[in-house]
Short mmCIF file of C-alpha atoms in Angstrom, two decimals:
data_model
loop_
_atom_site.label_atom_id
_atom_site.label_comp_id
_atom_site.label_asym_id
_atom_site.label_seq_id
_atom_site.Cartn_x
_atom_site.Cartn_y
_atom_site.Cartn_z
CA MET A 1 128.43 144.15 -39.58
CA TRP A 2 132.10 143.83 -40.55
CA GLN A 3 132.62 141.69 -37.46
CA LEU A 4 129.77 139.38 -38.47
CA ILE A 5 131.15 139.03 -41.99
CA LEU A 6 134.57 138.11 -40.62
CA LEU A 7 133.03 135.51 -38.32
CA ASP A 8 131.20 133.93 -41.25
CA TRP A 9 134.41 133.89 -43.25
CA GLN A 10 136.21 131.95 -40.51
CA LYS A 11 133.31 129.72 -39.67
CA HIS A 12 132.78 128.46 -43.20
CA HIS A 13 136.48 128.14 -44.05
CA LEU A 14 136.18 130.50 -47.00
CA ASN A 15 139.95 130.57 -47.39
CA GLN A 16 139.57 127.17 -48.97
CA SER A 17 137.38 128.65 -51.70
CA LEU A 18 140.34 130.63 -53.02
CA ARG A 19 141.86 127.47 -54.46
CA SER A 20 138.62 126.56 -56.25
CA PHE A 21 138.49 130.11 -57.56
CA VAL A 22 141.96 129.85 -59.12
CA ILE A 23 141.13 126.44 -60.63
CA CYS A 24 137.95 127.92 -62.17
CA ILE A 25 139.91 130.70 -63.89
CA ILE A 26 142.46 128.26 -65.29
CA VAL A 27 139.77 125.90 -66.59
CA ILE A 28 137.71 128.65 -68.26
CA PHE A 29 140.71 130.21 -69.93
CA SER A 30 142.29 126.98 -71.13
CA PHE A 31 138.95 125.79 -72.47
CA SER A 32 138.51 129.01 -74.47
CA ILE A 33 142.03 128.87 -75.84
CA PHE A 34 141.55 125.23 -76.75
CA LEU A 35 138.47 126.21 -78.82
CA GLY A 36 140.42 128.88 -80.65
CA ASN A 37 143.63 126.99 -81.10
CA GLY A 38 144.81 126.36 -84.63
CA GLY A 39 143.18 128.68 -87.13
CA HIS A 40 140.86 131.55 -86.48
CA SER A 41 137.79 130.05 -84.79
CA PHE A 42 137.03 133.48 -83.42
CA ILE A 43 136.09 136.19 -85.87
CA SER A 44 137.27 139.01 -83.66
CA ALA A 45 138.52 139.94 -80.22
CA ASP A 46 134.93 140.74 -79.25
CA ASP A 47 133.88 137.28 -80.28
CA PHE A 48 136.51 135.72 -78.04
CA PHE A 49 135.66 137.96 -75.10
CA THR A 50 131.96 137.26 -75.45
CA LEU A 51 132.72 133.59 -74.94
CA LEU A 52 134.95 134.35 -71.96
CA THR A 53 132.31 136.60 -70.41
CA ILE A 54 129.56 134.01 -70.79
CA LEU A 55 131.66 131.21 -69.32
CA ASN A 56 132.87 133.51 -66.57
CA ASN A 57 129.34 134.62 -65.65
CA ILE A 58 127.89 131.12 -65.65
CA THR A 59 130.75 129.66 -63.63
CA PHE A 60 130.78 132.26 -60.91
CA MET A 61 127.00 132.55 -60.63
CA ILE A 62 126.96 128.85 -59.86
CA PHE A 63 129.97 129.30 -57.57
CA SER A 64 128.03 132.02 -55.82
CA SER A 65 125.10 129.66 -55.25
CA THR A 66 127.41 127.16 -53.57
CA LEU A 67 128.47 129.98 -51.27
CA LEU A 68 124.82 130.82 -50.57
CA ALA A 69 124.23 127.18 -49.79
CA ARG A 70 127.23 126.95 -47.53
CA ILE A 71 126.81 130.24 -45.67
CA ILE A 72 123.03 130.55 -45.44
CA ILE A 73 121.05 127.47 -46.49
CA ARG A 74 123.16 124.97 -44.58
CA GLU A 75 122.78 126.93 -41.34
CA PHE A 76 119.04 126.44 -41.68
CA HIS A 77 119.28 122.86 -42.88
CA GLN A 78 121.58 121.80 -40.05
CA LYS A 79 119.63 123.98 -37.60
CA THR A 80 122.70 125.85 -36.39
CA ILE A 81 120.64 128.95 -37.17
CA GLN A 82 118.77 128.16 -33.95
CA VAL A 83 121.99 128.82 -32.05
CA LEU A 84 122.68 131.99 -34.07
CA PHE A 85 119.26 133.32 -33.20
CA THR A 86 119.93 133.00 -29.47
CA TYR A 87 122.61 135.68 -29.78
CA PRO A 88 121.94 139.31 -28.93
CA ILE A 89 122.01 140.30 -32.59
CA ALA A 90 119.05 141.24 -34.79
CA ARG A 91 118.12 138.35 -37.05
CA LYS A 92 117.95 140.54 -40.12
CA LYS A 93 121.39 141.92 -39.48
CA LEU A 94 122.77 138.39 -39.19
CA LEU A 95 121.28 137.34 -42.50
CA LEU A 96 122.04 140.61 -44.24
CA SER A 97 125.72 140.29 -43.36
CA LYS A 98 125.72 136.85 -44.94
CA VAL A 99 124.07 138.15 -48.13
CA VAL A 100 126.51 141.06 -48.32
CA LEU A 101 129.40 138.63 -47.93
CA VAL A 102 128.16 136.48 -50.81
CA TYR A 103 127.49 139.54 -52.99
CA VAL A 104 130.91 141.04 -52.44
CA LEU A 105 132.68 137.73 -52.97
CA THR A 106 130.78 137.05 -56.18
CA PHE A 107 131.47 140.55 -57.46
CA ALA A 108 135.15 140.16 -56.64
CA MET A 109 135.41 136.74 -58.26
CA LEU A 110 133.62 137.85 -61.43
CA SER A 111 135.76 140.93 -61.90
CA ILE A 112 139.13 139.55 -60.79
CA SER A 113 138.70 136.45 -62.92
CA MET A 114 137.72 138.50 -66.00
CA LEU A 115 140.57 140.97 -65.56
CA THR A 116 143.03 138.13 -65.12
CA MET A 117 141.81 136.45 -68.29
CA GLN A 118 141.98 139.68 -70.29
CA LEU A 119 145.52 140.17 -69.13
CA ALA A 120 146.34 136.58 -70.01
CA THR A 121 144.83 137.08 -73.47
CA TRP A 122 147.03 140.10 -74.01
CA PHE A 123 150.04 137.94 -73.09
CA VAL A 124 149.23 134.93 -75.29
CA GLN A 125 147.64 136.65 -78.29
CA GLY A 126 151.02 137.49 -79.75
CA THR A 127 152.15 133.88 -79.87
CA MET A 128 148.91 131.96 -80.16
CA ASP A 129 147.03 134.20 -82.59
CA LEU A 130 143.57 133.41 -81.20
CA PHE A 131 141.75 135.95 -83.36
CA PRO A 132 142.69 138.10 -86.35
CA ASP A 133 142.62 141.44 -84.51
CA TYR A 134 145.54 143.02 -82.82
CA TYR A 135 144.92 143.24 -79.04
CA ALA A 136 146.66 146.13 -77.36
CA LEU A 137 146.85 147.23 -73.77
CA ASP A 138 144.55 150.12 -74.64
CA ASP A 139 141.84 147.69 -75.72
CA LEU A 140 142.25 145.90 -72.45
CA LEU A 141 141.82 149.11 -70.45
CA ARG A 142 138.78 150.04 -72.52
CA ASP A 143 137.03 146.86 -71.31
CA VAL A 144 137.60 147.47 -67.61
CA PRO A 145 134.42 149.51 -66.91
CA PHE A 146 132.35 146.90 -68.72
CA THR A 147 133.89 144.16 -66.59
CA PHE A 148 132.92 145.93 -63.39
CA THR A 149 129.36 146.77 -64.42
CA ASN A 150 128.87 143.20 -65.62
CA ALA A 151 130.17 141.85 -62.30
CA CYS A 152 127.91 144.25 -60.43
CA ILE A 153 124.78 143.02 -62.25
CA MET A 154 125.63 139.34 -62.25
CA ALA A 155 126.52 139.30 -58.55
CA GLY A 156 123.08 140.80 -57.85
CA ILE A 157 121.30 138.31 -60.04
CA ALA A 158 123.31 135.49 -58.50
CA LEU A 159 121.46 136.13 -55.21
CA ILE A 160 118.09 135.13 -56.69
CA PRO A 161 118.62 131.37 -56.04
CA LEU A 162 118.44 132.20 -52.34
CA LEU A 163 114.69 132.69 -52.68
CA PHE A 164 114.22 129.17 -54.04
CA GLY A 165 116.75 127.57 -51.73
CA MET A 166 115.22 129.09 -48.59
CA ARG A 167 111.79 127.66 -49.33
CA LYS A 168 112.94 124.10 -48.85
CA LYS A 169 116.17 124.84 -47.00
CA SER A 170 117.85 122.78 -49.66
CA THR A 171 121.35 123.04 -51.08
CA ALA A 172 120.34 121.13 -54.22
CA THR A 173 117.49 123.54 -54.99
CA THR A 174 119.77 126.54 -54.56
CA ILE A 175 122.40 125.25 -56.95
CA THR A 176 119.90 123.94 -59.50
CA SER A 177 118.09 127.25 -59.65
CA ALA A 178 121.43 129.01 -60.02
CA VAL A 179 122.31 126.80 -63.01
CA ILE A 180 118.97 127.59 -64.66
CA ILE A 181 119.12 131.33 -63.94
CA SER A 182 122.73 131.70 -65.07
CA PHE A 183 122.07 129.90 -68.37
CA LEU A 184 118.91 131.94 -68.99
CA MET A 185 120.65 135.22 -68.27
CA ASN A 186 123.68 134.48 -70.40
CA SER A 187 121.94 132.92 -73.37
CA THR A 188 120.24 136.26 -74.03
CA ILE A 189 123.59 137.94 -74.25
CA SER A 190 125.01 135.52 -76.75
CA ASN A 191 122.02 135.88 -79.07
CA GLU A 192 122.84 139.50 -79.61
CA HIS A 193 125.62 140.15 -82.01
CA ALA A 194 126.79 143.16 -80.16
CA ARG A 195 128.15 142.67 -76.70
CA TRP A 196 125.69 143.26 -73.90
CA SER A 197 124.33 146.63 -74.78
CA LEU A 198 122.46 147.09 -71.52
CA ALA A 199 125.73 147.50 -69.73
CA ASP A 200 126.48 150.70 -71.60
CA THR A 201 124.07 152.59 -69.45
CA VAL A 202 124.60 152.88 -65.75
CA ILE A 203 121.07 152.92 -64.39
CA ILE A 204 119.86 149.62 -65.81
CA PRO A 205 122.66 147.45 -64.43
CA ILE A 206 122.26 149.02 -61.05
CA MET A 207 118.53 148.38 -61.19
CA LEU A 208 119.09 144.75 -62.12
CA ALA A 209 121.54 144.32 -59.28
CA ILE A 210 119.06 145.88 -56.90
CA LEU A 211 116.36 143.58 -58.23
CA GLY A 212 118.51 140.56 -57.38
CA ILE A 213 119.29 141.90 -53.93
CA GLY A 214 115.61 142.72 -53.42
CA ILE A 215 114.60 139.18 -54.32
CA ALA A 216 117.21 137.85 -51.91
CA TYR A 217 115.71 140.09 -49.22
CA LEU A 218 112.26 138.63 -49.89
CA SER A 219 113.56 135.27 -48.74
CA PHE A 220 114.07 136.49 -45.19
CA ARG A 221 111.69 139.40 -45.02
CA LYS A 222 109.51 137.82 -42.32
CA ILE A 223 112.33 136.19 -40.36
CA ASN A 224 111.67 138.25 -37.23
CA LYS A 225 108.16 136.87 -36.87
CA LYS A 226 108.97 133.30 -37.77
CA ASP A 227 109.23 130.40 -35.36
CA VAL A 228 112.51 128.56 -35.51
CA VAL A 229 111.70 124.90 -35.11
CA MET B 1 112.15 138.97 -7.44
CA TYR B 2 111.34 136.69 -10.36
CA MET B 3 113.90 135.93 -13.03
CA VAL B 4 111.35 134.44 -15.37
CA GLN B 5 107.64 134.99 -15.21
CA THR B 6 104.97 134.14 -17.73
CA LYS B 7 101.34 135.14 -17.78
CA GLN B 8 98.78 133.05 -19.63
CA LEU B 9 101.47 131.94 -22.06
CA THR B 10 99.90 130.05 -24.95
CA LYS B 11 101.17 128.60 -28.20
CA GLN B 12 98.69 127.41 -30.73
CA TYR B 13 99.50 125.76 -34.01
CA ALA B 14 96.85 125.39 -36.70
CA THR B 15 95.07 122.51 -35.03
CA LYS B 16 96.79 121.94 -31.74
CA ARG B 17 97.42 123.91 -28.58
CA VAL B 18 100.83 122.82 -27.44
CA VAL B 19 101.08 125.23 -24.53
CA GLN B 20 98.05 126.50 -22.66
CA ASN B 21 97.82 129.41 -20.26
CA VAL B 22 101.08 128.75 -18.49
CA ASN B 23 101.82 130.98 -15.50
CA MET B 24 105.26 130.08 -14.33
CA HIS B 25 107.48 131.79 -11.77
CA VAL B 26 111.21 131.24 -11.55
CA LYS B 27 112.84 133.02 -8.63
CA LYS B 28 116.26 134.59 -8.90
CA GLY B 29 119.08 132.27 -7.95
CA GLU B 30 117.09 129.08 -7.79
CA ILE B 31 117.09 125.88 -9.79
CA TYR B 32 113.73 125.39 -11.40
CA GLY B 33 112.96 121.98 -12.81
CA PHE B 34 110.43 121.40 -15.53
CA LEU B 35 109.02 117.95 -15.19
CA GLY B 36 106.76 116.31 -17.68
CA PRO B 37 106.44 113.45 -20.14
CA ASN B 38 107.71 113.72 -23.72
CA GLY B 39 105.70 116.11 -25.82
CA ALA B 40 104.30 117.97 -22.81
CA GLY B 41 105.45 121.35 -24.14
CA LYS B 42 108.64 121.83 -22.12
CA THR B 43 110.81 122.59 -25.13
CA THR B 44 108.21 124.88 -26.66
CA ILE B 45 108.05 126.97 -23.49
CA MET B 46 111.84 127.20 -23.36
CA LYS B 47 111.98 128.24 -27.00
CA MET B 48 109.39 130.91 -26.31
CA LEU B 49 111.55 132.27 -23.50
CA LEU B 50 114.38 132.58 -26.04
CA ASN B 51 112.07 134.13 -28.60
CA LEU B 52 112.81 131.31 -31.03
CA ILE B 53 109.11 130.54 -31.04
CA LYS B 54 106.70 133.44 -30.84
CA PRO B 55 103.84 133.03 -28.35
CA SER B 56 100.29 133.09 -29.73
CA ASN B 57 99.14 134.69 -26.55
CA GLY B 58 100.33 135.74 -23.14
CA GLU B 59 103.29 137.57 -21.70
CA ILE B 60 106.83 136.72 -20.81
CA SER B 61 109.04 138.77 -18.56
CA ILE B 62 112.65 138.05 -17.91
CA ASN B 63 114.45 139.86 -15.12
CA GLU B 64 111.32 141.99 -14.62
CA LYS B 65 111.29 143.22 -18.21
CA SER B 66 108.62 142.06 -20.56
CA ILE B 67 109.82 140.50 -23.78
CA LEU B 68 108.42 141.50 -27.15
CA ALA B 69 108.56 139.43 -30.35
CA MET B 70 111.36 141.54 -31.84
CA ASP B 71 113.55 141.77 -28.73
CA TYR B 72 117.00 140.27 -28.75
CA HIS B 73 119.17 142.37 -26.43
CA TYR B 74 118.08 140.42 -23.35
CA LEU B 75 119.60 137.26 -24.86
CA LYS B 76 123.05 138.49 -23.88
CA ASN B 77 122.45 137.34 -20.32
CA ILE B 78 121.08 133.94 -21.16
CA GLY B 79 122.95 130.72 -21.78
CA SER B 80 120.94 127.98 -23.41
CA LEU B 81 120.85 124.44 -24.64
CA ILE B 82 117.75 123.52 -26.57
CA GLU B 83 116.93 120.03 -27.79
CA TYR B 84 119.84 118.42 -29.62
CA PRO B 85 123.29 120.01 -29.09
CA LEU B 86 124.02 121.79 -32.40
CA PHE B 87 127.50 122.81 -33.51
CA TYR B 88 129.56 123.56 -36.58
CA GLU B 89 130.70 120.00 -37.11
CA HIS B 90 133.84 120.78 -39.10
CA LEU B 91 135.24 123.09 -36.41
CA THR B 92 137.00 122.10 -33.22
CA ALA B 93 135.36 122.28 -29.81
CA LYS B 94 137.46 125.29 -28.91
CA HIS B 95 136.75 127.09 -32.16
CA ASN B 96 133.02 126.57 -31.66
CA LEU B 97 133.24 128.20 -28.24
CA GLN B 98 135.37 131.05 -29.61
CA LEU B 99 132.72 131.76 -32.23
CA HIS B 100 130.06 131.66 -29.55
CA CYS B 101 131.93 134.20 -27.43
CA ALA B 102 132.46 136.44 -30.45
CA TYR B 103 128.76 136.42 -31.30
CA MET B 104 127.87 137.01 -27.65
CA GLN B 105 130.30 139.95 -27.61
CA PHE B 106 132.04 138.39 -24.67
CA SER B 107 135.80 138.61 -24.45
CA ASP B 108 137.65 136.71 -21.79
CA PRO B 109 140.15 134.28 -23.31
CA SER B 110 140.50 132.24 -20.14
CA ALA B 111 136.75 131.62 -19.90
CA ILE B 112 136.83 129.06 -22.71
CA THR B 113 139.47 126.87 -21.09
CA GLN B 114 137.67 127.21 -17.77
CA ALA B 115 134.33 126.17 -19.21
CA LEU B 116 135.83 123.18 -21.04
CA ASP B 117 137.55 122.19 -17.83
CA LEU B 118 134.31 122.45 -15.84
CA VAL B 119 132.53 119.99 -18.12
CA GLY B 120 135.52 117.66 -18.35
CA LEU B 121 136.45 118.16 -21.99
CA THR B 122 139.98 119.47 -21.51
CA ALA B 123 141.44 116.53 -23.41
CA SER B 124 139.24 117.06 -26.47
CA THR B 125 139.48 120.80 -27.09
CA GLU B 126 141.29 120.41 -30.40
CA LEU B 127 139.04 117.65 -31.72
CA LYS B 128 136.50 118.41 -34.38
CA VAL B 129 132.93 118.22 -33.16
CA LYS B 130 132.02 115.64 -35.80
CA GLU B 131 134.24 113.18 -33.94
CA PHE B 132 132.32 113.72 -30.69
CA SER B 133 129.91 111.25 -29.11
CA LEU B 134 126.46 112.38 -27.98
CA GLY B 135 127.62 112.61 -24.37
CA MET B 136 130.59 114.77 -25.35
CA ARG B 137 128.39 117.03 -27.46
CA GLN B 138 126.08 117.43 -24.52
CA ARG B 139 129.02 118.41 -22.30
CA LEU B 140 130.26 120.84 -24.92
CA ALA B 141 126.79 122.34 -25.27
CA ILE B 142 126.71 122.96 -21.54
CA ALA B 143 130.18 124.49 -21.71
CA ARG B 144 128.86 126.78 -24.44
CA ALA B 145 125.86 127.73 -22.33
CA ILE B 146 127.95 128.68 -19.30
CA VAL B 147 131.07 130.13 -20.93
CA THR B 148 129.79 133.70 -21.01
CA LYS B 149 128.72 133.51 -17.34
CA PRO B 150 125.07 134.33 -17.97
CA THR B 151 122.64 135.19 -15.20
CA LEU B 152 120.02 132.80 -16.54
CA LEU B 153 120.72 129.32 -17.80
CA ILE B 154 118.09 127.49 -19.84
CA LEU B 155 118.87 123.82 -20.28
CA ASP B 156 116.57 121.48 -22.12
CA GLU B 157 117.19 117.87 -21.08
CA PRO B 158 120.80 118.55 -20.06
CA ILE B 159 121.53 114.98 -19.00
CA ASN B 160 120.48 113.39 -22.28
CA GLY B 161 123.12 110.98 -23.48
CA LEU B 162 125.36 111.38 -20.42
CA ASP B 163 126.78 108.36 -18.62
CA PRO B 164 126.14 107.89 -14.87
CA ILE B 165 129.36 109.68 -13.93
CA GLY B 166 128.51 112.46 -16.35
CA ILE B 167 125.10 112.82 -14.74
CA LYS B 168 126.66 113.08 -11.30
CA ASP B 169 129.21 115.65 -12.54
CA MET B 170 126.44 117.65 -14.13
CA ARG B 171 124.42 117.70 -10.95
CA GLU B 172 127.42 118.97 -9.01
CA LEU B 173 128.25 121.52 -11.69
CA LEU B 174 124.73 122.97 -11.66
CA LEU B 175 124.70 123.24 -7.89
CA LYS B 176 128.11 124.90 -8.02
CA LEU B 177 126.96 127.43 -10.61
CA LYS B 178 123.96 128.20 -8.48
CA THR B 179 125.88 128.76 -5.28
CA GLU B 180 129.11 130.29 -6.62
CA GLN B 181 127.90 132.38 -9.53
CA ASN B 182 124.36 132.87 -8.32
CA MET B 183 122.95 131.71 -11.66
CA THR B 184 119.27 131.07 -12.06
CA ILE B 185 118.87 127.73 -13.75
CA LEU B 186 115.82 126.51 -15.60
CA LEU B 187 116.11 122.92 -16.66
CA SER B 188 113.77 120.30 -17.97
CA SER B 189 113.72 116.56 -17.74
CA HIS B 190 111.38 113.64 -17.91
CA ILE B 191 113.53 111.81 -15.38
CA LEU B 192 112.15 112.45 -11.94
CA SER B 193 114.98 111.38 -9.74
CA GLU B 194 117.32 113.84 -11.49
CA ILE B 195 115.15 116.84 -10.83
CA GLU B 196 114.22 115.68 -7.38
CA CYS B 197 117.73 115.99 -6.03
CA ILE B 198 118.75 119.41 -7.37
CA ALA B 199 115.68 121.54 -7.98
CA ASP B 200 114.36 124.09 -5.53
CA THR B 201 111.08 124.44 -7.34
CA ILE B 202 109.40 122.01 -9.68
CA GLY B 203 106.92 122.86 -12.38
CA ILE B 204 104.92 119.85 -13.39
CA ILE B 205 103.63 120.03 -16.90
CA ALA B 206 101.47 117.70 -18.97
CA ASN B 207 99.68 118.23 -22.27
CA GLY B 208 100.80 121.84 -22.40
CA ILE B 209 99.29 122.71 -19.04
CA LEU B 210 101.35 123.66 -16.01
CA ILE B 211 99.62 121.46 -13.46
CA GLU B 212 101.44 122.65 -10.41
CA GLU B 213 104.43 124.60 -9.19
CA VAL B 214 105.73 123.25 -5.93
CA GLN B 215 108.65 123.90 -3.65
CA MET B 216 110.79 120.81 -3.14
CA LYS B 217 110.85 121.59 0.58
CA ALA B 218 107.08 121.47 0.75
CA ILE B 219 106.97 118.09 -0.96
CA LYS B 220 109.55 116.66 1.39
CA GLN B 221 107.61 117.87 4.40
CA SER B 222 104.26 116.74 3.23
CA ALA B 223 105.52 113.39 2.02
CA GLU B 224 103.39 110.79 3.75
CA LYS B 225 104.96 108.08 5.74
CA THR B 226 103.35 104.69 6.25
CA LEU B 227 104.34 101.80 8.43
CA HIS B 228 104.37 98.49 6.58
CA ILE B 229 104.11 95.39 8.73
CA VAL B 230 104.67 91.94 7.31
CA LEU B 231 103.36 89.24 9.66
CA ASP B 232 101.41 86.00 9.76
CA ASN B 233 97.70 86.18 10.37
CA ALA B 234 97.18 89.86 9.64
CA LEU B 235 93.41 89.61 9.92
CA GLU B 236 93.57 88.71 13.62
CA ALA B 237 96.25 91.23 14.41
CA LYS B 238 94.36 94.19 12.93
CA PRO B 239 91.64 94.62 15.65
CA LEU B 240 94.19 93.97 18.39
CA ILE B 241 96.49 96.72 17.24
CA GLU B 242 93.59 99.11 16.71
CA GLN B 243 92.31 98.52 20.22
CA HIS B 244 95.63 98.73 21.93
CA PHE B 245 97.20 101.63 20.09
CA LEU B 246 93.99 103.46 19.15
CA CYS B 247 94.98 103.93 15.52
CA LYS B 248 93.61 103.12 12.09
CA VAL B 249 95.04 100.00 10.51
CA THR B 250 94.54 99.11 6.85
CA TYR B 251 94.33 95.47 5.91
CA ILE B 252 96.17 94.91 2.62
CA SER B 253 96.65 91.14 2.44
CA PRO B 254 96.74 88.17 4.85
CA THR B 255 100.36 88.98 5.58
CA LEU B 256 100.51 92.76 5.24
CA LEU B 257 99.14 95.68 7.25
CA HIS B 258 99.58 99.43 6.74
CA ILE B 259 99.43 102.01 9.51
CA ASN B 260 99.40 105.72 8.76
CA GLN B 261 100.13 107.14 12.21
CA PHE B 262 102.19 105.99 15.09
CA LEU B 263 105.54 105.72 13.42
CA GLU B 264 107.98 106.29 16.24
CA ALA B 265 107.04 103.38 18.44
CA THR B 266 107.96 100.55 16.13
CA ALA B 267 109.83 98.73 18.90
CA THR B 268 106.81 98.84 21.21
CA LEU B 269 104.60 97.64 18.41
CA ASN B 270 106.97 94.79 17.67
CA ALA B 271 107.11 93.73 21.31
CA PHE B 272 103.33 93.90 21.55
CA LEU B 273 102.86 91.67 18.50
CA ILE B 274 105.38 89.12 19.73
CA ARG B 275 103.70 89.03 23.13
CA HIS B 276 100.50 88.07 21.35
CA HIS B 277 102.33 85.33 19.43
CA PHE B 278 102.29 86.84 15.97
CA ALA B 279 105.26 86.01 13.83
CA VAL B 280 106.58 89.41 12.66
CA HIS B 281 108.79 89.23 9.61
CA GLN B 282 109.36 92.85 8.77
CA ILE B 283 108.44 96.37 9.90
CA ASP B 284 109.51 99.36 7.87
CA VAL B 285 108.70 103.01 7.42
CA HIS B 286 107.76 103.78 3.85
CA HIS B 287 108.23 107.32 2.47
CA SER B 288 106.09 108.28 -0.44
CA SER B 289 108.53 109.81 -2.96
CA LEU B 290 108.20 112.54 -5.50
CA GLU B 291 107.40 109.80 -7.95
CA ASP B 292 104.18 108.93 -6.14
CA TYR B 293 103.35 112.60 -5.90
CA PHE B 294 104.04 113.07 -9.59
CA ILE B 295 101.98 110.10 -10.67
CA GLN B 296 99.16 111.24 -8.43
CA LEU B 297 99.20 114.67 -10.09
CA MET B 298 99.42 113.20 -13.57
CA HIS B 299 96.36 111.12 -12.97
CA GLY B 300 94.63 114.14 -11.50
CA GLY B 301 95.55 116.08 -14.64
CA LYS B 302 94.05 113.46 -16.90
CA GLN B 303 90.77 113.32 -15.04
#
């Protein structure tokens, strides 16, 4: 499995995605600061972090769908999957390793990006005065568990576009459905005044993540019986 | 004994039967040529052997083991090229082969250079596949099929897009693989002359039906020979020849006669005709080729 994941990493030049990842963080953070610059546009630290979380989730869920498109959908679209299926490896294992790769990458991007931005906030808050509250290192550490559970759920949900993309083997469908799903998911958070309360419990986020993974599995459930034409 | 054997192999799509009750037998260590027009079902059969397409009915056994729909371990010993040569376009030729070896769990670093050398791509190893022409892709696909030294090679239209020299190289390469590495090779083509000169056994297929499996040797032996005589006044010559040589002569046109026996004594025949004042322009022995045999079978298949 590890071997297969490594091969996919090399094959799809995922090193190049690191640069896009860094650019995404910079853009999200500068955009948020720009909104809050000059006067207190944000009522509180929570208000500011809600914005960051929403932008972070939306960005990396869409990023994740481009990875799905690149690693899975394009293999079907360009028919290279036909070559993959002539290898002495179970088809499900091949596809599962790809899904695991996307999940882990998305999880890592969501959490690393959020942690980086929290740290950056802590640095700039003193000089830029983005919100009225004082933001201490303790506050930052308090948010860490939330960041991870959020990343865990969102990475799971980010796999749902695979189901739509696999029907037509289309990159466009995958990314479009990711845009719709990510906006739907994150608009519900912003309507609540409190920050995502579901994340306070452990079971629900895990269930949501499993739901996303389960839906992703549906897209290749019958792959062993299918003709590859 | 048999490397590949199928029993009543059938593939049916909703409305159409693309492969019907095929019983094919590929012996170990031979070159088996699939011959048939486009859309005859050659590719479908090959894909079924690789389990890419699941048979609707029938059995497949490879190396004496029957293959089930979920099996994949047997693929380790098979090298294949199906339809269009597919690669990761943004990777180099060498990288593509490295990936292939990694997925095949085959580790011999020198094998890649060897394979590229065998197909004549040594100069292009570091080029990206998207810069390749169709002929080069085809060569690379064959390199990929043979790099892991499989025991069975399945090649669908391997000479597609190759230039005449490439075709000749390919022919020599396949014969070399057969003799030196004892590979069993199953290849398909719609070009007769290509199969004719390398295959040991030919499976003729049309409309999804395997019409006949024949040994090349048998065809060569049974190939009919006819004597074609071009002369003036064929009508008068016919009874004379029949009387004198006691053979059956077919009258084709006023200047052409065909004789089915009596092929060795062309000189005697010539002398005889000249003695009787016939102007003989040409006498030659005509071999019926595989092409005639093939066309004959095709027509038989249609009736």
